[in-house]
Short mmCIF file of C-alpha atoms in Angstrom, two decimals:
data_model
loop_
_atom_site.label_atom_id
_atom_site.label_comp_id
_atom_site.label_asym_id
_atom_site.label_seq_id
_atom_site.Cartn_x
_atom_site.Cartn_y
_atom_site.Cartn_z
CA UNK S 61 29.78 -38.58 5.08
CA UNK S 62 31.35 -37.55 8.36
CA UNK S 63 30.88 -33.92 7.26
CA UNK S 64 27.14 -34.33 6.78
CA UNK S 65 26.74 -36.24 10.03
CA UNK S 66 28.43 -33.44 11.95
CA UNK S 67 26.13 -30.90 10.32
CA UNK S 68 22.99 -32.89 11.14
CA UNK S 69 24.19 -33.39 14.69
CA UNK S 70 24.85 -29.69 15.30
CA UNK S 71 21.87 -28.10 13.60
CA UNK S 72 19.69 -28.28 16.75
CA UNK S 73 22.34 -26.30 18.65
CA UNK S 74 21.71 -23.44 16.25
CA UNK S 75 17.96 -23.14 16.75
CA UNK S 76 17.97 -20.54 19.55
CA UNK S 77 20.51 -18.50 17.57
CA UNK S 78 18.41 -18.83 14.43
CA UNK S 79 15.43 -17.52 16.35
CA UNK S 80 17.56 -14.61 17.55
CA UNK S 81 18.62 -13.80 13.97
CA UNK S 82 14.99 -13.84 12.90
CA UNK S 83 13.95 -11.59 15.78
CA UNK S 84 16.49 -8.85 15.24
CA UNK S 85 15.92 -8.98 11.48
CA UNK S 86 12.14 -8.69 11.72
CA UNK S 87 12.24 -5.99 14.40
CA UNK S 88 14.89 -4.16 12.39
CA UNK S 89 12.71 -4.35 9.29
CA UNK S 90 9.56 -3.16 11.09
CA UNK S 91 11.38 -0.17 12.57
CA UNK S 92 13.03 0.42 9.21
CA UNK S 93 9.71 0.45 7.35
CA UNK S 94 8.13 2.85 9.85
CA UNK S 95 11.15 5.18 9.70
CA UNK S 96 11.18 4.81 5.93
CA UNK S 97 7.56 5.96 5.68
CA UNK S 98 8.21 8.99 7.87
CA UNK S 99 11.49 9.67 6.08
CA UNK S 100 9.88 9.51 2.64
CA UNK S 101 7.27 12.08 3.63
CA UNK S 102 9.94 14.38 5.04
CA UNK S 103 11.92 13.86 1.87
CA UNK S 104 9.10 14.89 -0.50
CA UNK S 105 8.04 17.87 1.58
CA UNK S 106 8.46 21.19 -0.16
CA UNK S 107 9.60 22.86 3.06
CA UNK S 108 13.39 22.93 2.87
CA UNK S 109 14.00 22.47 6.58
CA UNK S 110 11.78 19.36 6.76
CA UNK S 111 13.61 18.07 3.73
CA UNK S 112 16.92 18.82 5.44
CA UNK S 113 16.07 16.54 8.38
CA UNK S 114 15.60 13.59 6.02
CA UNK S 115 18.75 14.50 4.09
CA UNK S 116 20.88 14.59 7.24
CA UNK S 117 19.44 11.26 8.42
CA UNK S 118 20.24 9.58 5.11
CA UNK S 119 23.62 11.30 4.83
CA UNK S 120 24.78 10.13 8.27
CA UNK S 121 23.37 6.60 8.16
CA UNK S 122 24.29 5.76 4.60
CA UNK S 123 27.69 7.39 4.96
CA UNK S 124 28.88 5.37 7.97
CA UNK S 125 29.34 1.60 8.40
CA UNK S 126 26.61 -0.38 10.10
CA UNK S 127 29.25 -1.88 12.41
CA UNK S 128 30.10 1.61 13.65
CA UNK S 129 26.40 2.34 14.22
CA UNK S 130 26.03 -0.91 16.17
CA UNK S 131 29.05 0.08 18.31
CA UNK S 132 27.55 3.48 19.04
CA UNK S 133 24.35 1.85 20.22
CA UNK S 134 26.14 -0.86 22.18
CA UNK S 135 28.97 1.08 23.80
CA UNK S 136 27.41 4.55 24.11
CA UNK S 137 23.62 4.64 23.92
CA UNK S 138 23.09 1.34 25.73
CA UNK S 139 24.44 2.89 28.95
CA UNK S 140 22.90 6.34 28.55
CA UNK S 141 19.46 5.01 27.62
CA UNK S 142 19.87 1.84 29.73
CA UNK S 143 18.93 -0.55 26.92
CA UNK S 144 19.67 -4.26 26.80
CA UNK S 145 21.94 -5.54 24.02
CA UNK S 146 19.06 -6.95 22.03
CA UNK S 147 17.26 -3.59 21.98
CA UNK S 148 20.48 -1.83 21.04
CA UNK S 149 20.92 -4.28 18.17
CA UNK S 150 17.49 -4.02 16.59
CA UNK S 151 17.33 -0.24 17.07
CA UNK S 152 20.64 0.13 15.25
CA UNK S 153 19.53 -2.24 12.50
CA UNK S 154 16.14 -0.52 12.24
CA UNK S 155 17.60 2.95 11.97
CA UNK S 156 20.10 1.68 9.43
CA UNK S 157 17.40 0.02 7.30
CA UNK S 158 15.20 3.10 7.64
CA UNK S 159 17.63 5.27 5.71
CA UNK S 160 17.60 2.91 2.73
CA UNK S 161 13.85 2.29 2.92
CA UNK S 162 13.27 6.06 2.99
CA UNK S 163 14.88 6.27 -0.42
CA UNK S 164 12.93 3.23 -1.68
CA UNK S 165 9.59 4.75 -0.63
CA UNK S 166 10.51 8.21 -1.90
CA UNK S 167 11.46 6.76 -5.26
CA UNK S 168 8.27 4.79 -5.64
CA UNK S 169 6.05 7.69 -4.53
CA UNK S 170 7.74 9.98 -7.03
CA UNK S 171 7.50 7.36 -9.77
CA UNK S 172 3.70 7.56 -9.74
CA UNK S 173 2.55 9.64 -12.69
CA UNK S 174 1.76 13.21 -11.67
CA UNK S 175 -1.57 12.90 -13.47
CA UNK S 176 -2.78 10.62 -10.66
CA UNK S 177 -2.41 13.38 -8.09
CA UNK S 178 -4.01 15.87 -10.48
CA UNK S 179 -6.98 13.60 -11.14
CA UNK S 180 -7.49 13.06 -7.40
CA UNK S 181 -7.19 16.75 -6.63
CA UNK S 182 -9.51 17.66 -9.51
CA UNK S 183 -12.21 15.55 -7.81
CA UNK S 184 -11.81 17.81 -4.79
CA UNK S 185 -9.65 15.55 -2.61
CA UNK S 186 -7.23 17.18 -0.19
CA UNK S 187 -3.52 16.45 -0.62
CA UNK S 188 -3.33 14.00 2.32
CA UNK S 189 -6.45 12.16 1.20
CA UNK S 190 -5.15 11.90 -2.37
CA UNK S 191 -1.87 10.55 -0.99
CA UNK S 192 -3.56 7.90 1.14
CA UNK S 193 -6.26 6.83 -1.31
CA UNK S 194 -4.53 7.16 -4.66
CA UNK S 195 -0.75 7.58 -4.52
CA UNK S 196 0.40 5.37 -1.64
CA UNK S 197 -1.42 2.16 -2.66
CA UNK S 198 0.21 2.38 -6.07
CA UNK S 199 3.57 3.43 -4.69
CA UNK S 200 3.59 0.64 -2.12
CA UNK S 201 3.09 -1.95 -4.83
CA UNK S 202 5.94 -0.51 -6.80
CA UNK S 203 8.24 -0.54 -3.76
CA UNK S 204 7.86 -4.27 -3.12
CA UNK S 205 10.76 -5.54 -5.28
CA UNK S 206 13.38 -3.13 -3.93
CA UNK S 207 11.93 -3.58 -0.45
CA UNK S 208 12.36 -7.36 -0.72
CA UNK S 209 15.94 -6.78 -1.73
CA UNK S 210 16.46 -4.55 1.29
CA UNK S 211 14.92 -7.19 3.58
CA UNK S 212 17.45 -9.75 2.40
CA UNK S 213 20.27 -7.27 2.98
CA UNK S 214 18.84 -6.63 6.45
CA UNK S 215 18.85 -10.36 7.20
CA UNK S 216 22.50 -10.71 6.25
CA UNK S 217 23.44 -7.48 8.02
CA UNK S 218 22.01 -8.91 11.22
CA UNK S 219 25.14 -11.09 11.39
CA UNK S 220 27.08 -7.96 12.32
CA UNK S 221 25.22 -7.95 15.60
CA UNK S 222 27.54 -10.81 16.56
CA UNK S 223 30.11 -8.08 17.16
CA UNK S 224 28.00 -6.68 19.99
CA UNK S 225 27.51 -10.02 21.78
CA UNK S 226 24.14 -10.90 20.26
CA UNK S 227 24.15 -14.68 20.06
CA UNK S 228 22.80 -15.01 16.57
CA UNK S 229 23.66 -17.58 13.93
CA UNK S 230 27.15 -16.38 13.04
CA UNK S 231 28.33 -15.89 16.63
CA UNK S 232 26.92 -19.29 17.53
CA UNK S 233 28.92 -20.86 14.70
CA UNK S 234 32.11 -19.23 15.98
CA UNK S 235 31.44 -20.26 19.57
CA UNK S 236 30.74 -23.90 18.70
CA UNK S 237 33.74 -24.06 16.39
CA UNK S 238 35.94 -22.72 19.16
CA UNK S 239 34.92 -25.72 21.25
CA UNK S 240 34.78 -28.51 18.64
CA UNK S 241 37.35 -27.22 16.09
CA UNK S 242 34.93 -27.94 13.21
CA UNK S 243 34.98 -24.47 11.72
CA UNK S 244 33.96 -25.48 8.17
CA UNK S 245 30.97 -27.49 9.38
CA UNK S 246 29.77 -24.78 11.75
CA UNK S 247 30.06 -22.07 9.11
CA UNK S 248 28.23 -24.31 6.66
CA UNK S 249 25.36 -24.67 9.11
CA UNK S 250 25.27 -20.88 9.50
CA UNK S 251 25.16 -20.56 5.70
CA UNK S 252 22.31 -23.08 5.53
CA UNK S 253 20.23 -21.01 7.95
CA UNK S 254 20.85 -17.80 6.00
CA UNK S 255 19.95 -19.49 2.74
CA UNK S 256 16.81 -20.93 4.33
CA UNK S 257 15.70 -17.47 5.50
CA UNK S 258 16.54 -15.70 2.25
CA UNK S 259 14.59 -18.34 0.31
CA UNK S 260 11.54 -17.73 2.48
CA UNK S 261 11.87 -13.96 2.14
CA UNK S 262 12.24 -14.20 -1.62
CA UNK S 263 9.23 -16.47 -1.88
CA UNK S 264 7.11 -14.15 0.28
CA UNK S 265 8.10 -11.06 -1.66
CA UNK S 266 7.40 -12.70 -5.01
CA UNK S 267 3.97 -13.81 -3.89
CA UNK S 268 3.15 -10.47 -2.31
CA UNK S 269 3.93 -8.92 -5.68
CA UNK S 270 1.62 -11.36 -7.40
CA UNK S 271 -1.21 -10.87 -4.93
CA UNK S 272 -0.98 -7.11 -5.23
CA UNK S 273 -0.83 -7.23 -8.99
CA UNK S 274 -4.58 -7.69 -9.40
CA UNK S 275 -5.09 -4.56 -11.49
CA UNK S 276 -2.77 -5.62 -14.29
CA UNK S 277 -4.25 -9.05 -14.78
CA UNK L 174 -21.34 30.74 -14.57
CA UNK L 175 -17.61 31.06 -15.21
CA UNK L 176 -15.80 34.36 -15.46
CA UNK L 177 -12.09 34.95 -15.91
CA UNK L 178 -10.62 38.42 -15.59
CA UNK L 179 -7.16 39.53 -16.66
CA UNK L 180 -5.50 36.16 -16.11
CA UNK L 181 -1.71 36.09 -16.29
CA UNK L 182 0.56 33.10 -15.92
CA UNK L 183 4.21 32.49 -16.61
CA UNK L 184 6.54 29.55 -16.17
CA UNK L 185 9.84 31.19 -15.28
CA UNK L 186 10.60 33.66 -18.07
CA UNK L 187 8.01 32.18 -20.38
CA UNK L 188 4.77 34.14 -20.41
CA UNK L 189 2.03 31.59 -21.08
CA UNK L 190 -1.13 33.58 -20.47
CA UNK L 191 -1.30 37.31 -21.02
CA UNK L 192 -4.43 38.91 -19.72
CA UNK L 193 -7.13 36.37 -20.58
CA UNK L 194 -10.74 37.58 -20.33
CA UNK L 195 -13.46 34.96 -20.68
CA UNK L 196 -17.07 34.54 -19.70
CA UNK L 197 -18.96 31.29 -20.07
CA UNK L 198 -22.73 31.25 -19.68
CA UNK L 199 -24.73 28.37 -18.27
CA UNK L 200 -25.20 25.55 -20.81
CA UNK L 201 -22.74 27.15 -23.17
CA UNK L 202 -20.16 25.04 -24.97
CA UNK L 203 -16.92 26.92 -25.51
CA UNK L 204 -14.23 25.31 -27.62
CA UNK L 205 -10.70 26.64 -27.38
CA UNK L 206 -8.44 26.04 -30.36
CA UNK L 207 -4.91 27.11 -31.16
CA UNK L 208 -1.43 25.79 -31.83
CA UNK L 209 0.38 23.82 -29.14
CA UNK L 210 2.12 26.20 -26.79
CA UNK L 211 -0.56 28.82 -27.27
CA UNK L 212 -1.62 28.48 -23.61
CA UNK L 213 -4.99 26.81 -24.07
CA UNK L 214 -4.31 23.86 -21.76
CA UNK L 215 -2.76 26.14 -19.16
CA UNK L 216 -5.85 28.32 -19.25
CA UNK L 217 -8.03 25.29 -18.57
CA UNK L 218 -5.76 24.11 -15.76
CA UNK L 219 -5.79 27.56 -14.18
CA UNK L 220 -9.58 27.44 -13.96
CA UNK L 221 -9.55 24.66 -11.37
CA UNK L 222 -6.20 25.70 -9.92
CA UNK L 223 -4.12 22.77 -11.10
CA UNK L 224 -1.90 25.69 -12.06
CA UNK L 225 -1.84 28.82 -9.97
CA UNK L 226 -2.11 31.98 -11.99
CA UNK L 227 0.18 34.92 -11.23
CA UNK L 228 -2.51 37.51 -11.54
CA UNK L 229 -6.19 37.70 -12.37
CA UNK L 230 -9.54 36.69 -10.97
CA UNK L 231 -11.61 33.56 -11.47
CA UNK L 232 -15.31 33.44 -10.59
CA UNK L 233 -17.38 30.27 -10.61
CA UNK L 234 -21.13 30.75 -10.20
CA UNK L 235 -20.41 34.31 -9.09
CA UNK L 236 -17.99 33.28 -6.39
CA UNK L 237 -14.51 34.82 -6.53
CA UNK L 238 -12.02 32.07 -5.78
CA UNK L 239 -9.21 32.67 -3.36
CA UNK L 240 -6.23 30.47 -4.16
CA UNK L 241 -4.92 30.78 -0.62
CA UNK L 242 -8.00 29.06 0.77
CA UNK L 243 -7.29 25.35 0.35
CA UNK L 244 -10.74 24.25 1.53
CA UNK L 245 -12.53 26.61 -0.80
CA UNK L 246 -10.42 25.37 -3.72
CA UNK L 247 -11.20 21.74 -2.88
CA UNK L 248 -14.91 22.48 -2.69
CA UNK L 249 -14.76 24.29 -6.02
CA UNK L 250 -12.87 21.40 -7.65
CA UNK L 251 -15.61 19.02 -6.53
CA UNK L 252 -18.06 21.11 -8.58
CA UNK L 253 -15.82 21.47 -11.63
CA UNK L 254 -15.34 18.32 -13.70
CA UNK L 255 -11.99 17.79 -15.37
CA UNK L 256 -11.16 15.35 -18.14
CA UNK L 257 -7.49 14.89 -18.99
CA UNK L 258 -5.71 14.05 -22.20
CA UNK L 259 -4.18 10.94 -20.61
CA UNK L 260 -7.36 9.86 -18.78
CA UNK L 261 -5.61 9.53 -15.40
CA UNK L 262 -7.85 6.74 -14.22
CA UNK L 263 -6.80 5.17 -10.94
CA UNK L 264 -5.22 1.88 -12.08
CA UNK L 265 -5.62 0.16 -8.71
CA UNK L 266 -9.38 0.62 -8.76
CA UNK L 267 -12.04 -0.93 -10.94
CA UNK L 268 -14.20 1.14 -13.25
CA UNK L 269 -16.99 1.48 -10.72
CA UNK L 270 -14.54 2.23 -7.90
CA UNK L 271 -13.01 4.96 -10.03
CA UNK L 272 -16.39 6.58 -10.47
CA UNK L 273 -17.35 6.10 -6.80
CA UNK L 274 -14.10 7.51 -5.41
CA UNK L 275 -15.05 11.19 -5.49
CA UNK L 276 -18.56 10.46 -4.26
CA UNK L 277 -17.50 8.54 -1.17
CA UNK L 278 -14.29 10.41 -0.39
CA UNK L 279 -15.23 13.99 -1.22
CA UNK L 280 -18.99 14.24 -1.20
CA UNK L 281 -19.19 11.76 1.69
CA UNK L 282 -22.02 9.81 0.12
CA UNK L 283 -22.61 6.31 1.49
CA UNK L 284 -21.17 3.42 -0.50
CA UNK L 285 -24.63 2.16 -1.30
CA UNK L 286 -25.82 5.49 -2.73
CA UNK L 287 -22.49 6.09 -4.47
CA UNK L 288 -22.80 2.76 -6.23
CA UNK L 289 -26.22 3.69 -7.60
CA UNK L 290 -24.99 7.06 -8.85
CA UNK L 291 -21.86 5.48 -10.33
CA UNK L 292 -23.91 2.83 -12.16
CA UNK L 293 -26.08 5.53 -13.63
CA UNK L 294 -23.15 7.45 -15.10
CA UNK L 295 -21.34 4.33 -16.26
CA UNK L 296 -24.50 3.39 -18.12
CA UNK L 297 -24.55 6.87 -19.58
CA UNK L 298 -21.16 6.32 -21.18
CA UNK L 299 -22.30 2.84 -22.19
CA UNK L 300 -19.82 0.78 -20.18
CA UNK L 301 -22.12 -1.12 -17.84
CA UNK L 302 -20.51 -4.42 -18.86
CA UNK L 303 -17.09 -3.11 -17.75
CA UNK L 304 -18.04 -2.02 -14.23
CA UNK L 305 -15.86 -4.62 -12.45
CA UNK L 306 -12.91 -4.34 -14.82
CA UNK L 307 -9.59 -2.65 -14.05
CA UNK L 308 -8.53 0.22 -16.34
CA UNK L 309 -5.60 -1.78 -17.75
CA UNK L 310 -8.13 -3.95 -19.58
CA UNK L 311 -9.87 -1.04 -21.33
CA UNK L 312 -9.17 0.60 -24.67
CA UNK L 313 -8.22 4.26 -24.74
CA UNK L 314 -11.71 5.30 -25.77
CA UNK L 315 -13.27 3.26 -22.97
CA UNK L 316 -10.82 4.73 -20.46
CA UNK L 317 -11.72 8.23 -21.49
CA UNK L 318 -15.43 7.47 -21.21
CA UNK L 319 -14.86 6.18 -17.66
CA UNK L 320 -12.95 9.38 -16.91
CA UNK L 321 -15.93 11.38 -18.17
CA UNK L 322 -18.30 9.30 -16.02
CA UNK L 323 -16.03 9.85 -13.01
CA UNK L 324 -16.21 13.60 -13.51
CA UNK L 325 -19.95 13.59 -14.25
CA UNK L 326 -20.77 11.57 -11.14
CA UNK L 327 -19.75 14.58 -9.05
CA UNK L 328 -22.60 16.45 -10.74
CA UNK L 329 -20.40 19.36 -11.77
CA UNK L 330 -21.63 22.81 -12.77
CA UNK L 331 -19.07 22.95 -15.56
CA UNK L 332 -16.94 20.35 -17.33
CA UNK L 333 -13.42 21.10 -18.49
CA UNK L 334 -11.97 18.91 -21.24
CA UNK L 335 -8.23 19.09 -21.84
CA UNK L 336 -7.61 17.59 -25.29
CA UNK L 337 -9.74 14.56 -24.43
CA UNK L 338 -9.16 12.77 -27.74
CA UNK L 339 -5.54 13.67 -28.47
CA UNK L 340 -4.11 10.47 -26.96
CA UNK L 341 -6.60 8.19 -28.71
CA UNK L 342 -6.23 6.04 -31.78
CA UNK L 343 -8.22 7.66 -34.60
CA UNK L 344 -10.91 4.97 -34.65
CA UNK L 345 -11.64 5.54 -30.94
CA UNK L 346 -12.10 9.30 -31.15
CA UNK L 347 -15.70 9.03 -32.29
CA UNK L 348 -17.07 7.22 -29.24
CA UNK L 349 -15.65 9.87 -26.90
CA UNK L 350 -16.90 12.76 -29.01
CA UNK L 351 -20.34 11.11 -29.12
CA UNK L 352 -20.51 11.18 -25.32
CA UNK L 353 -19.43 14.81 -25.29
CA UNK L 354 -22.02 15.76 -27.92
CA UNK L 355 -24.70 14.07 -25.85
CA UNK L 356 -23.61 16.08 -22.80
CA UNK L 357 -23.71 19.31 -24.75
CA UNK L 358 -27.18 18.47 -26.00
CA UNK L 359 -28.35 17.95 -22.41
CA UNK L 360 -27.21 21.45 -21.54
CA UNK L 361 -23.95 20.80 -19.71
CA UNK L 362 -21.70 23.85 -19.50
CA UNK L 363 -18.46 22.85 -21.16
CA UNK L 364 -15.06 24.31 -21.89
CA UNK L 365 -13.20 22.11 -24.34
CA UNK L 366 -9.63 22.35 -25.53
CA UNK L 367 -9.38 20.26 -28.67
CA UNK L 368 -7.97 19.82 -32.13
CA UNK L 369 -11.22 18.22 -33.35
CA UNK L 370 -12.45 20.97 -35.65
CA UNK L 371 -15.44 18.92 -36.75
CA UNK L 372 -16.60 18.71 -33.14
CA UNK L 373 -16.00 22.43 -32.64
CA UNK L 374 -18.02 23.32 -35.70
CA UNK L 375 -20.87 21.02 -34.83
CA UNK L 376 -21.19 21.46 -31.08
CA UNK L 377 -19.59 24.74 -30.01
CA UNK L 378 -21.69 27.78 -29.22
CA UNK L 379 -18.49 29.79 -29.28
CA UNK L 380 -15.02 29.07 -30.59
CA UNK L 381 -12.00 30.83 -29.16
CA UNK L 382 -8.71 31.02 -31.00
CA UNK L 383 -5.68 31.40 -28.78
CA UNK L 384 -2.15 32.31 -29.75
CA UNK L 385 0.84 33.22 -27.59
CA UNK L 386 -1.20 33.35 -24.41
CA UNK L 387 -3.85 35.67 -25.77
CA UNK L 388 -7.35 35.26 -27.13
CA UNK L 389 -6.99 36.53 -30.68
CA UNK L 390 -10.45 35.81 -31.90
CA UNK L 391 -13.75 34.57 -30.53
CA UNK L 392 -17.08 33.97 -32.19
CA UNK L 393 -19.52 31.42 -33.50
CA UNK L 394 -18.03 28.41 -35.32
CA UNK L 395 -19.12 29.99 -38.61
CA UNK L 396 -17.33 33.24 -37.78
CA UNK L 397 -14.11 31.49 -36.86
CA UNK L 398 -14.01 28.74 -39.47
CA UNK L 399 -15.59 30.49 -42.45
CA UNK L 400 -14.66 34.13 -41.90
CA UNK L 401 -11.57 34.29 -39.68
CA UNK L 402 -10.63 37.94 -39.24
CA UNK L 403 -7.23 37.55 -37.72
CA UNK L 404 -4.23 36.67 -39.83
CA UNK L 405 -2.85 34.17 -37.29
CA UNK L 406 -6.13 32.32 -37.02
CA UNK L 407 -6.40 32.22 -40.82
CA UNK L 408 -2.93 30.71 -41.03
CA UNK L 409 -3.69 28.18 -38.28
CA UNK L 410 -6.99 27.09 -39.76
CA UNK L 411 -5.69 26.76 -43.29
CA UNK L 412 -2.84 24.62 -41.92
CA UNK L 413 -5.14 22.12 -40.21
CA UNK L 414 -8.29 21.95 -42.30
#
C-alpha cells in the first residue's frame, strides 16, 4: 500500500518532465518525417550522386549510437551553432529518426505496383504529378504501421536525452530518487508515463490506419 | 494516324523488337497476335513510350515524336489511350475519380465538367451504378471496363490494348470484349494485343502475327486464320485454335 501511496504522491512532480518528453519526441518525429520524405526522394532518384547523399546520411546515422549523436549536438554543435540544450536534443533525435523514416518511406513508395506509375503516365501526367496524385497517397497509407513503430521507438529513445541534461521523465526519476531514496517507486512512475504515451501512440496509429483504409472497405 | 518505322528494342542482350514497320489508318482496328515473348506487348508499350526504343521513328497523326522532349511525350500520352492487362486502376480513388483524374490533372478541365464527361463514359461501359465504389469492390471485368472508360474520357485519337482480357476469369471476358467491339464499330482507331482469336477474326481490319520481335505476317483475318502463309504462324495458329 505504501508503494502505491508514494507513487500517487509523486506523480504530479513528473508532469513538467512528462511534458518535456512529449515535446522532444513530437519535435523529433516532425523533423524525422520531413527528413524522411526528403531522404526517400533522394534515395529513389536515378542520379547516383543524389542517391549517394541519402546513402551516406543513412550509413552514418544508422551506424552510430544515438547517444553519440546526442553528445555531438550537445558538446560540439551546441557551442558552434549556439543552440540551447532542448534544440540540440530534438535536432539530434529528429536527424536520427529521419534516417529510419527515410527507409520506411522508400520501402513503401517502392512497394506500390509499377503499373500505377505507368497508368498515371499513360494518361499524360508528369512524373512529379503522378508521384503526388497517385503514388504518395498509397505509399503513405502503407507506411503507417512501420511509422507507428518508429514513433514508439522515438518516444523511448527520448530518454537518452537525459544524458545531455534534458529534464525529461527518466532524468526526473533519477533526480527525485537521489533525494528521497525511493528508486523503485520513481522508476515505476517513469515506466507508467512511457506506457501511457505508447498506448496513446498505438491507439492513434491504429485508428489512422482504419480511417485511411476507406478504399478496401 | 500511327506510323512506326524501323523500330528496334532490346533488354540487355535480348533483342525484343527487330525493325518493326507498321502503319495504322484512322478507324482501323489492328490486332497483334503471337506467342508470349514475341515482342507484341513491348511494341505496344513503345508506341506511348512506356518503353524507350533503341532505334526507330514513331509518328502519331503525322507528328514525329522526340523521346527527349518530356512535355511532348506527356501531351502525346494524353491523346493515346492505354488499357493494361492488370487494369491498373487507382485503388485510392472511386470509379468516377479514376475516370476524372486525367481530365482534371492533365487536360485541366474543371471538376464540374470533368464529372459530366466521366459520367458519360462510365455509362458507356455500363457501370453507372458503380460510380461511387472503390475498385477493390469490382470484379475483374468491371475493373477493366472502368480502365477503358478512364482512357476513353481523354478522348484519345488511338486506343492501345495490352492483353486486356488475359487476367480475367473466362466468364468475364465477354463483357470487356463487348465494349471493345462497340468502340470498333464507332470507328475508334485501335491497336490490340490479344489471345482472343474470336475477337480478332470478328473485329480486326488487319491481323499481325509477330514472332521473335518481327512481323512475320500481316493481312485480313481471313488471310491470317484461313490461309496463313508463314510456317511459324501456321504452327502458332494450329496450336491455339
